[in-house]
Amino acid sequence: VLELVKALFVRMTPNLSGWTEALESFLNDRGYKLATKDNLRRRFSTAYHWYLVLTITVAEHVANLVSCRTRPLNVEDGSVSDHERVQPSEYLRVQCPLCFGGNDWRRTLRSVDVIVCIDACFTQKRSRNARDDVTQDPPNPTQTNFISEFDVKAMEAHVEACRNANGTRKRSRVLAADGDGYENGMKIPISVLDACGDSFIAANEKREKASTRYFADTGLMAMLCHHDRVL
């Protein structure tokens, strides 16, 4: 059942609450009524979480057994040849053999290796630990990296400096007597355009996309190769 739910959530938005409510209703119609409300949801969520942790740990253990004879490359080590230094890591070769598997993986220095994708919908979030202590979960072996807040602030300042230097010009507006009007070349009133722009939460930097009380990070980025494989 856990593997079925895992395969299902790969192909649709994960929703443990909806899954357990449907299962509880299915059992209730057949005379198997649960005594405690939300008991199935909490227990199934815990079981599903540790099942995912177990599958990740097993995959990491198998990968380590397969590559146990492979010596990790150290760029500072003088014994490493120039050919070994320019080869992609084992992780990249596994993720997409077409991009990083061959000896001639980089045919030109101008070719693009990865594509950075920004999640503008802010649906991907990382939960904050409720007790602000070290979680009991084992370390996640997947290649996930979080940019420090210092680097994010530095890039934000750089972008703002570039914007101020370029000096973007606003379209001239023709105001009517009642305060509304039209932009040059537009047939839609300014009030309609402003209302449409304000309706997009992702484009409004003044609105909080997700509660920082429950989530440590409220926007994630993904790196893809030429073949849309997540790196």
Coordinates of N, CA and C in Angstrom, one line a residue:
V1 N 0.8 -1.2 0.0 CA 0.0 0.0 0.0 C 0.9 1.3 0.0
L2 N 1.9 1.2 0.8 CA 2.8 2.4 0.8 C 3.5 2.6 -0.5
E3 N 3.9 1.6 -1.2 CA 4.5 1.7 -2.5 C 3.5 2.2 -3.5
L4 N 2.2 1.8 -3.4 CA 1.1 2.3 -4.3 C 0.9 3.8 -4.1
V5 N 0.9 4.2 -2.8 CA 0.7 5.7 -2.5 C 1.9 6.4 -3.1
K6 N 3.1 5.9 -2.9 CA 4.3 6.6 -3.4 C 4.2 6.7 -4.9
A7 N 3.9 5.7 -5.7 CA 3.7 5.8 -7.1 C 2.6 6.7 -7.5
L8 N 1.5 6.8 -6.7 CA 0.4 7.7 -7.0 C 0.8 9.1 -6.8
F9 N 1.6 9.4 -5.8 CA 2.0 10.8 -5.5 C 3.0 11.3 -6.5
V10 N 3.7 10.4 -7.2 CA 4.6 10.8 -8.2 C 3.9 11.4 -9.4
R11 N 2.6 10.9 -9.6 CA 1.9 11.3 -10.8 C 0.7 12.3 -10.5
M12 N 0.6 12.7 -9.2 CA -0.4 13.7 -8.8 C 0.1 14.4 -7.6
T13 N -0.6 15.5 -7.3 CA -0.2 16.3 -6.1 C -0.3 15.5 -4.8
P14 N 0.7 15.3 -4.0 CA 0.6 14.5 -2.8 C -0.4 15.1 -1.9
N15 N -1.3 14.2 -1.4 CA -2.4 14.6 -0.5 C -2.7 13.5 0.4
L16 N -2.0 13.4 1.5 CA -2.2 12.3 2.5 C -3.5 12.4 3.2
S17 N -4.0 13.6 3.4 CA -5.3 13.8 4.1 C -6.4 13.3 3.2
G18 N -6.4 13.6 2.0 CA -7.4 13.1 1.1 C -7.4 11.6 0.9
W19 N -6.2 11.1 0.8 CA -6.0 9.6 0.7 C -6.6 8.9 1.9
T20 N -6.2 9.3 3.1 CA -6.7 8.7 4.4 C -8.2 8.9 4.6
E21 N -8.7 10.1 4.2 CA -10.1 10.3 4.4 C -10.9 9.4 3.5
A22 N -10.4 9.2 2.2 CA -11.1 8.3 1.3 C -11.0 6.8 1.8
L23 N -9.9 6.4 2.3 CA -9.7 5.1 2.9 C -10.6 4.9 4.1
E24 N -10.7 5.9 5.0 CA -11.5 5.8 6.2 C -13.0 5.7 5.8
S25 N -13.4 6.5 4.8 CA -14.8 6.4 4.3 C -15.1 5.0 3.7
F26 N -14.1 4.5 3.0 CA -14.3 3.1 2.3 C -14.4 2.1 3.4
L27 N -13.6 2.1 4.5 CA -13.7 1.2 5.6 C -15.0 1.4 6.4
N28 N -15.4 2.6 6.5 CA -16.6 2.9 7.3 C -17.9 2.3 6.7
D29 N -17.9 2.4 5.3 CA -19.1 1.8 4.6 C -19.2 0.3 4.7
R30 N -18.1 -0.3 5.1 CA -18.1 -1.8 5.2 C -18.0 -2.2 6.6
G31 N -18.4 -1.3 7.5 CA -18.5 -1.7 8.9 C -17.3 -1.6 9.8
Y32 N -16.2 -1.1 9.2 CA -14.9 -0.9 10.0 C -14.8 0.6 10.3
K33 N -15.4 1.0 11.4 CA -15.4 2.4 11.9 C -14.3 2.6 12.9
L34 N -13.5 3.6 12.6 CA -12.4 4.0 13.5 C -12.9 4.8 14.7
A35 N -12.4 4.5 15.9 CA -12.9 5.1 17.1 C -12.4 6.6 17.2
T36 N -11.2 6.9 16.7 CA -10.6 8.2 17.0 C -10.6 8.9 15.6
K37 N -10.9 10.2 15.7 CA -10.9 11.0 14.5 C -9.5 11.4 14.1
D38 N -9.2 11.3 12.9 CA -7.8 11.6 12.3 C -6.7 10.7 12.8
N39 N -7.1 9.6 13.4 CA -6.2 8.6 13.9 C -5.5 7.9 12.7
L40 N -6.2 7.6 11.7 CA -5.6 7.0 10.5 C -4.7 7.9 9.8
R41 N -5.1 9.2 9.7 CA -4.2 10.1 9.0 C -2.9 10.3 9.7
R42 N -2.9 10.4 11.0 CA -1.6 10.6 11.7 C -0.7 9.4 11.6
R43 N -1.3 8.2 11.8 CA -0.6 7.0 11.8 C 0.0 6.7 10.4
F44 N -0.9 6.9 9.4 CA -0.5 6.6 8.0 C 0.6 7.6 7.6
S45 N 0.5 8.9 8.0 CA 1.5 9.9 7.6 C 2.8 9.5 8.2
T46 N 2.8 9.0 9.4 CA 4.1 8.6 10.1 C 4.7 7.4 9.4
A47 N 3.9 6.4 9.1 CA 4.3 5.2 8.4 C 4.9 5.5 7.0
Y48 N 4.2 6.4 6.3 CA 4.6 6.8 4.9 C 5.9 7.6 5.0
H49 N 6.1 8.4 5.9 CA 7.3 9.2 6.1 C 8.5 8.3 6.3
W50 N 8.4 7.4 7.2 CA 9.5 6.5 7.5 C 9.7 5.4 6.4
Y51 N 8.7 5.1 5.6 CA 8.9 4.3 4.5 C 9.7 5.0 3.4
L52 N 9.5 6.3 3.2 CA 10.3 7.0 2.3 C 11.8 7.1 2.8
V53 N 11.9 7.3 4.1 CA 13.3 7.4 4.6 C 14.0 6.1 4.5
L54 N 13.2 5.0 4.6 CA 13.8 3.6 4.5 C 14.3 3.4 3.0
T55 N 13.4 3.7 2.1 CA 13.7 3.5 0.7 C 15.0 4.3 0.3
I56 N 15.1 5.6 0.8 CA 16.2 6.4 0.5 C 17.5 5.8 1.1
T57 N 17.4 5.3 2.3 CA 18.5 4.8 3.0 C 19.0 3.5 2.3
V58 N 18.1 2.7 1.9 CA 18.4 1.4 1.2 C 19.1 1.8 -0.2
A59 N 18.6 2.7 -0.9 CA 19.2 3.1 -2.2 C 20.6 3.6 -2.0
E60 N 20.8 4.4 -0.9 CA 22.1 5.0 -0.7 C 23.1 3.8 -0.3
H61 N 22.6 2.8 0.5 CA 23.5 1.7 0.9 C 23.9 0.9 -0.3
V62 N 22.9 0.6 -1.2 CA 23.3 -0.1 -2.5 C 24.2 0.6 -3.3
A63 N 24.0 2.0 -3.5 CA 24.9 2.8 -4.3 C 26.3 2.8 -3.7
N64 N 26.4 2.8 -2.4 CA 27.8 2.8 -1.8 C 28.5 1.4 -2.0
L65 N 27.7 0.3 -2.0 CA 28.3 -1.0 -2.2 C 28.8 -1.1 -3.6
V66 N 28.0 -0.5 -4.6 CA 28.4 -0.6 -6.0 C 29.7 0.2 -6.2
S67 N 29.8 1.4 -5.6 CA 30.9 2.3 -5.9 C 31.9 2.2 -4.8
C68 N 32.0 1.1 -4.0 CA 32.9 1.1 -2.9 C 34.4 1.0 -3.4
R69 N 34.6 0.5 -4.6 CA 35.9 0.4 -5.1 C 36.4 1.7 -5.8
T70 N 35.4 2.7 -6.0 CA 35.8 3.9 -6.6 C 36.4 4.9 -5.6
R71 N 37.6 5.3 -5.9 CA 38.3 6.2 -5.0 C 37.8 7.6 -5.2
P72 N 37.3 8.4 -4.2 CA 36.9 9.8 -4.4 C 38.0 10.6 -4.9
L73 N 37.7 11.5 -5.9 CA 38.7 12.3 -6.5 C 38.9 13.6 -5.7
N74 N 40.1 13.9 -5.5 CA 40.4 15.2 -4.8 C 41.2 16.1 -5.7
V75 N 40.6 17.2 -6.0 CA 41.2 18.1 -7.0 C 42.6 18.6 -6.5
E76 N 42.7 18.7 -5.2 CA 44.0 19.2 -4.7 C 45.1 18.1 -4.7
D77 N 44.7 16.9 -4.9 CA 45.6 15.8 -4.9 C 46.4 15.8 -6.3
G78 N 47.7 15.8 -6.2 CA 48.5 15.9 -7.4 C 48.5 14.6 -8.2
S79 N 48.1 13.5 -7.6 CA 48.1 12.2 -8.3 C 46.9 12.1 -9.3
V80 N 45.9 13.0 -9.2 CA 44.7 13.0 -10.1 C 45.1 13.5 -11.4
S81 N 44.8 12.8 -12.5 CA 45.1 13.3 -13.8 C 44.2 14.4 -14.2
D82 N 44.6 15.1 -15.3 CA 43.8 16.2 -15.8 C 42.5 15.7 -16.4
H83 N 42.5 14.4 -17.0 CA 41.3 13.9 -17.5 C 40.3 13.6 -16.5
E84 N 40.7 13.1 -15.3 CA 39.8 12.7 -14.2 C 39.2 14.0 -13.6
R85 N 39.9 15.1 -13.6 CA 39.4 16.3 -13.0 C 38.3 16.9 -13.7
V86 N 38.2 16.8 -15.0 CA 37.2 17.4 -15.8 C 36.0 16.5 -16.0
Q87 N 36.0 15.3 -15.5 CA 34.9 14.4 -15.6 C 33.8 14.7 -14.6
P88 N 32.5 14.6 -15.0 CA 31.4 14.8 -14.0 C 31.5 13.8 -12.9
S89 N 30.8 14.2 -11.8 CA 30.7 13.3 -10.7 C 29.9 12.0 -11.0
E90 N 30.0 11.1 -10.1 CA 29.2 9.8 -10.3 C 27.7 10.2 -10.2
Y91 N 27.3 11.1 -9.3 CA 25.9 11.5 -9.2 C 25.4 12.0 -10.5
L92 N 26.1 12.9 -11.1 CA 25.6 13.5 -12.4 C 25.5 12.4 -13.5
R93 N 26.5 11.5 -13.5 CA 26.4 10.5 -14.5 C 25.2 9.5 -14.3
V94 N 24.8 9.3 -13.1 CA 23.7 8.5 -12.8 C 22.4 9.2 -13.2
Q95 N 22.3 10.5 -12.9 CA 21.1 11.3 -13.1 C 20.8 11.4 -14.6
C96 N 21.8 11.6 -15.4 CA 21.6 11.7 -16.9 C 22.8 11.2 -17.6
P97 N 22.8 9.9 -18.0 CA 24.0 9.4 -18.7 C 24.2 10.1 -20.1
L98 N 23.1 10.6 -20.7 CA 23.2 11.2 -22.0 C 24.0 12.5 -21.9
C99 N 23.9 13.2 -20.8 CA 24.6 14.5 -20.7 C 26.0 14.3 -20.1
F100 N 26.1 13.5 -19.1 CA 27.4 13.4 -18.4 C 28.0 12.0 -18.4
G101 N 27.5 11.1 -19.1 CA 28.0 9.7 -19.0 C 29.2 9.5 -19.9
G102 N 29.3 10.1 -21.1 CA 30.4 9.8 -22.0 C 31.7 10.5 -21.7
N103 N 32.8 10.1 -22.4 CA 34.0 10.8 -22.2 C 34.0 12.1 -22.9
D104 N 33.2 12.2 -24.0 CA 33.1 13.5 -24.7 C 31.8 14.2 -24.3
W105 N 31.5 14.3 -23.0 CA 30.2 14.8 -22.5 C 30.1 16.3 -22.8
R106 N 31.3 17.0 -22.8 CA 31.2 18.4 -23.1 C 32.0 18.6 -24.4
R107 N 31.1 18.8 -25.5 CA 31.7 18.9 -26.8 C 32.3 20.3 -27.0
T108 N 31.6 21.3 -26.5 CA 32.1 22.7 -26.6 C 32.0 23.4 -25.2
L109 N 32.9 24.3 -25.0 CA 32.9 25.0 -23.8 C 31.7 26.0 -23.6
R110 N 31.1 26.3 -24.7 CA 29.9 27.2 -24.7 C 28.6 26.5 -24.5
S111 N 28.6 25.2 -24.4 CA 27.4 24.4 -24.3 C 26.9 24.6 -22.8
V112 N 25.5 24.6 -22.7 CA 24.9 24.7 -21.4 C 24.8 23.4 -20.7
D113 N 25.3 23.3 -19.4 CA 25.3 22.1 -18.7 C 24.0 21.9 -17.9
V114 N 23.5 22.9 -17.3 CA 22.3 22.8 -16.5 C 21.4 24.0 -16.8
I115 N 20.1 23.9 -16.4 CA 19.1 24.9 -16.5 C 18.5 25.2 -15.2
V116 N 18.6 26.4 -14.7 CA 18.0 26.7 -13.3 C 16.6 27.1 -13.5
C117 N 15.7 26.4 -12.8 CA 14.3 26.7 -12.8 C 13.8 27.3 -11.5
I118 N 13.1 28.3 -11.5 CA 12.6 29.0 -10.3 C 11.1 28.6 -10.1
D119 N 10.7 28.2 -8.9 CA 9.4 27.9 -8.6 C 8.6 29.1 -8.2
A120 N 7.9 29.7 -9.2 CA 7.2 31.0 -9.0 C 5.9 30.8 -8.3
C121 N 5.4 29.6 -8.2 CA 4.1 29.4 -7.5 C 4.3 29.3 -6.0
F122 N 5.5 29.1 -5.5 CA 5.7 29.0 -4.1 C 5.0 27.8 -3.4
T123 N 4.7 26.8 -4.2 CA 4.1 25.6 -3.6 C 5.1 24.6 -3.0
Q124 N 6.4 24.8 -3.3 CA 7.4 23.9 -2.8 C 8.0 24.6 -1.6
K125 N 7.9 24.0 -0.4 CA 8.4 24.6 0.8 C 9.1 23.6 1.7
R126 N 10.0 24.0 2.5 CA 10.6 23.2 3.5 C 10.1 23.5 4.9
S127 N 9.6 22.5 5.6 CA 9.0 22.7 6.9 C 10.1 23.1 7.9
R128 N 9.7 23.9 8.8 CA 10.5 24.3 9.9 C 10.3 23.4 11.1
N129 N 11.4 23.0 11.8 CA 11.2 22.1 12.9 C 10.4 22.8 14.0
A130 N 9.4 22.1 14.5 CA 8.5 22.8 15.5 C 9.2 23.1 16.8
R131 N 10.2 22.2 17.2 CA 10.8 22.4 18.5 C 12.2 23.0 18.3
D132 N 12.5 23.4 17.0 CA 13.8 24.1 16.8 C 15.0 23.3 17.3
D133 N 14.9 22.0 17.2 CA 16.0 21.1 17.6 C 16.4 20.2 16.4
V134 N 17.4 19.4 16.6 CA 17.8 18.5 15.6 C 16.7 17.4 15.3
T135 N 16.3 17.2 14.1 CA 15.3 16.2 13.8 C 15.9 14.8 14.0
Q136 N 15.0 13.9 14.2 CA 15.4 12.5 14.4 C 15.6 11.7 13.1
D137 N 15.2 12.4 12.0 CA 15.4 11.7 10.7 C 16.9 11.5 10.4
P138 N 17.2 10.5 9.8 CA 18.6 10.3 9.3 C 19.0 11.3 8.2
P139 N 20.2 11.6 8.0 CA 20.6 12.6 6.9 C 20.1 12.1 5.6
N140 N 19.5 13.1 4.9 CA 19.0 12.8 3.5 C 20.1 12.7 2.5
P141 N 20.3 11.6 1.9 CA 21.5 11.5 0.9 C 21.3 12.2 -0.4
T142 N 20.1 12.6 -0.7 CA 19.8 13.3 -2.0 C 20.6 14.6 -2.1
Q143 N 20.9 14.9 -3.3 CA 21.8 16.1 -3.5 C 20.9 17.4 -3.5
T144 N 20.6 17.8 -2.3 CA 19.8 19.0 -2.1 C 20.7 20.1 -1.4
N145 N 20.7 21.3 -1.9 CA 21.5 22.3 -1.3 C 20.7 23.6 -1.1
F146 N 20.8 24.2 0.0 CA 20.0 25.4 0.3 C 21.0 26.6 0.4
I147 N 20.7 27.6 -0.4 CA 21.5 28.8 -0.5 C 21.4 29.6 0.8
S148 N 22.5 30.1 1.3 CA 22.5 30.8 2.6 C 21.7 32.1 2.4
E149 N 21.2 32.6 3.5 CA 20.5 33.9 3.5 C 21.4 35.0 3.1
F150 N 22.7 34.9 3.5 CA 23.6 36.0 3.1 C 23.8 36.1 1.6
D151 N 23.9 34.9 1.0 CA 24.1 35.0 -0.5 C 22.8 35.5 -1.2
V152 N 21.6 35.1 -0.6 CA 20.4 35.6 -1.2 C 20.3 37.1 -1.1
K153 N 20.6 37.6 0.1 CA 20.6 39.1 0.3 C 21.6 39.8 -0.6
A154 N 22.8 39.2 -0.8 CA 23.7 39.8 -1.7 C 23.3 39.9 -3.1
M155 N 22.6 38.8 -3.6 CA 22.1 38.8 -5.0 C 20.9 39.8 -5.1
E156 N 20.1 39.9 -4.0 CA 19.0 40.8 -4.1 C 19.5 42.3 -4.2
A157 N 20.6 42.6 -3.4 CA 21.1 43.9 -3.5 C 21.7 44.2 -4.9
H158 N 22.3 43.2 -5.5 CA 22.9 43.3 -6.8 C 21.9 43.6 -7.9
V159 N 20.7 42.8 -7.8 CA 19.6 43.0 -8.7 C 19.0 44.4 -8.6
E160 N 18.8 44.8 -7.4 CA 18.2 46.2 -7.1 C 19.2 47.2 -7.7
A161 N 20.5 47.1 -7.5 CA 21.4 48.1 -8.0 C 21.4 48.1 -9.5
C162 N 21.3 47.0 -10.2 CA 21.2 47.0 -11.6 C 19.9 47.6 -12.1
R163 N 18.8 47.4 -11.4 CA 17.5 48.0 -11.8 C 17.6 49.5 -11.6
N164 N 18.2 50.0 -10.6 CA 18.3 51.5 -10.4 C 19.2 52.1 -11.4
A165 N 20.2 51.4 -11.8 CA 21.2 51.9 -12.7 C 20.6 52.1 -14.1
N166 N 19.8 51.1 -14.5 CA 19.1 51.1 -15.8 C 18.0 52.1 -15.9
G167 N 17.3 52.3 -14.7 CA 16.2 53.3 -14.7 C 15.1 53.0 -15.6
T168 N 14.3 52.0 -15.3 CA 13.2 51.6 -16.1 C 12.1 52.8 -16.1
R169 N 11.6 53.0 -17.3 CA 10.7 54.1 -17.5 C 9.2 53.5 -17.5
K170 N 8.4 54.2 -16.8 CA 7.0 53.8 -16.7 C 6.2 54.4 -17.9
R171 N 5.2 53.7 -18.3 CA 4.4 54.2 -19.4 C 3.6 55.5 -18.9
S172 N 3.5 56.4 -19.8 CA 2.7 57.6 -19.4 C 1.3 57.3 -19.4
R173 N 0.6 57.9 -18.4 CA -0.8 57.6 -18.2 C -1.6 58.9 -18.4
V174 N -2.8 58.7 -19.0 CA -3.7 59.8 -19.3 C -4.9 59.6 -18.3
L175 N -4.9 60.5 -17.3 CA -6.0 60.4 -16.2 C -7.2 61.1 -16.7
A176 N -8.3 60.4 -16.3 CA -9.6 61.0 -16.5 C -10.1 61.9 -15.4
A177 N -11.2 62.5 -15.4 CA -11.7 63.4 -14.4 C -12.0 62.6 -13.1
D178 N -12.4 61.4 -13.2 CA -12.7 60.6 -12.0 C -11.5 59.9 -11.4
G179 N -10.2 60.2 -11.9 CA -9.0 59.6 -11.3 C -8.6 58.4 -12.1
D180 N -9.4 57.8 -12.9 CA -9.0 56.6 -13.7 C -8.6 57.1 -15.0
G181 N -8.0 56.2 -15.8 CA -7.5 56.7 -17.1 C -7.0 55.5 -17.9
Y182 N -6.2 55.8 -18.9 CA -5.7 54.8 -19.9 C -4.2 55.0 -20.1
E183 N -3.5 53.9 -20.2 CA -2.1 54.0 -20.7 C -2.1 54.2 -22.2
N184 N -1.0 54.8 -22.6 CA -0.9 55.0 -24.1 C -0.8 53.7 -24.8
G185 N -1.7 53.5 -25.8 CA -1.7 52.3 -26.6 C -2.6 51.2 -26.0
M186 N -3.2 51.5 -24.8 CA -4.0 50.5 -24.2 C -5.5 50.9 -24.2
K187 N -6.4 50.0 -24.3 CA -7.8 50.3 -24.4 C -8.5 49.8 -23.1
I188 N -7.7 49.4 -22.1 CA -8.3 48.9 -20.8 C -7.9 49.9 -19.7
P189 N -8.9 50.3 -18.9 CA -8.6 51.3 -17.9 C -7.5 50.9 -16.9
I190 N -6.8 51.9 -16.3 CA -5.7 51.6 -15.4 C -6.1 50.8 -14.2
S191 N -7.3 51.1 -13.7 CA -7.8 50.4 -12.5 C -7.9 48.9 -12.8
V192 N -8.3 48.5 -14.0 CA -8.5 47.1 -14.4 C -7.1 46.4 -14.4
L193 N -6.1 47.1 -15.0 CA -4.7 46.6 -15.1 C -4.1 46.4 -13.7
D194 N -4.3 47.4 -12.8 CA -3.8 47.4 -11.5 C -4.4 46.2 -10.7
A195 N -5.7 46.0 -10.9 CA -6.4 45.0 -10.1 C -5.9 43.6 -10.6
C196 N -5.7 43.5 -11.9 CA -5.2 42.2 -12.5 C -3.8 41.9 -12.0
G197 N -2.9 43.0 -11.9 CA -1.6 42.8 -11.4 C -1.5 42.4 -9.9
D198 N -2.4 43.0 -9.1 CA -2.5 42.7 -7.7 C -3.0 41.3 -7.4
S199 N -3.7 40.7 -8.4 CA -4.3 39.4 -8.1 C -3.3 38.3 -8.2
F200 N -2.1 38.5 -8.8 CA -1.0 37.5 -8.8 C -0.2 37.7 -7.6
I201 N -0.3 36.7 -6.7 CA 0.4 36.7 -5.4 C 1.9 36.6 -5.7
A202 N 2.3 35.7 -6.6 CA 3.7 35.5 -6.8 C 4.5 36.7 -7.3
A203 N 3.7 37.6 -8.0 CA 4.4 38.8 -8.6 C 4.3 40.0 -7.6
N204 N 3.7 39.8 -6.5 CA 3.5 40.9 -5.5 C 4.5 40.6 -4.3
E205 N 5.6 41.4 -4.3 CA 6.7 41.1 -3.3 C 6.3 41.6 -1.9
K206 N 5.2 42.3 -1.8 CA 4.7 42.8 -0.5 C 3.8 41.8 0.2
R207 N 3.4 40.8 -0.5 CA 2.5 39.8 0.2 C 3.4 38.6 0.5
E208 N 3.1 38.0 1.7 CA 3.8 36.9 2.2 C 3.2 35.6 1.5
K209 N 4.1 34.9 0.8 CA 3.7 33.7 0.0 C 3.3 32.5 0.9
A210 N 4.0 32.4 2.0 CA 3.8 31.3 2.9 C 4.3 31.7 4.3
S211 N 3.6 31.1 5.3 CA 4.0 31.5 6.7 C 5.4 31.0 7.0
T212 N 6.2 32.0 7.4 CA 7.6 31.7 7.8 C 7.6 31.1 9.2
R213 N 6.5 31.1 9.9 CA 6.4 30.4 11.2 C 6.5 28.9 11.1
Y214 N 5.9 28.4 10.0 CA 5.9 26.9 9.8 C 6.8 26.4 8.8
F215 N 7.3 27.3 7.9 CA 8.2 26.9 6.8 C 9.5 27.7 6.9
A216 N 10.6 27.0 6.8 CA 11.9 27.6 6.8 C 12.3 28.3 5.5
D217 N 11.9 27.6 4.4 CA 12.1 28.1 3.0 C 10.8 28.0 2.3
T218 N 10.5 29.1 1.6 CA 9.2 29.2 0.9 C 9.3 29.3 -0.6
G219 N 10.4 29.0 -1.1 CA 10.6 29.0 -2.6 C 11.8 28.2 -2.9
L220 N 11.7 27.2 -3.7 CA 12.8 26.3 -4.1 C 13.1 26.4 -5.6
M221 N 14.4 26.1 -5.9 CA 14.8 26.1 -7.3 C 15.2 24.7 -7.7
A222 N 15.1 24.4 -9.0 CA 15.5 23.1 -9.5 C 16.5 23.3 -10.6
M223 N 17.4 22.3 -10.7 CA 18.4 22.4 -11.8 C 18.1 21.2 -12.7
L224 N 17.9 21.5 -14.0 CA 17.6 20.4 -15.0 C 18.7 20.4 -16.1
C225 N 18.9 19.2 -16.7 CA 19.8 19.1 -17.8 C 19.0 19.3 -19.1
H226 N 19.7 19.0 -20.2 CA 19.1 19.2 -21.5 C 17.9 18.3 -21.7
H227 N 17.8 17.2 -21.0 CA 16.8 16.2 -21.2 C 15.7 16.3 -20.1
D228 N 15.6 17.4 -19.4 CA 14.6 17.6 -18.4 C 14.8 16.6 -17.2
R229 N 16.0 16.1 -17.0 CA 16.2 15.3 -15.8 C 16.6 16.2 -14.6
V230 N 16.0 16.0 -13.5 CA 16.3 16.9 -12.3 C 17.6 16.5 -11.8
L231 N 18.5 17.5 -11.6 CA 19.8 17.2 -11.1 C 19.9 17.6 -9.6

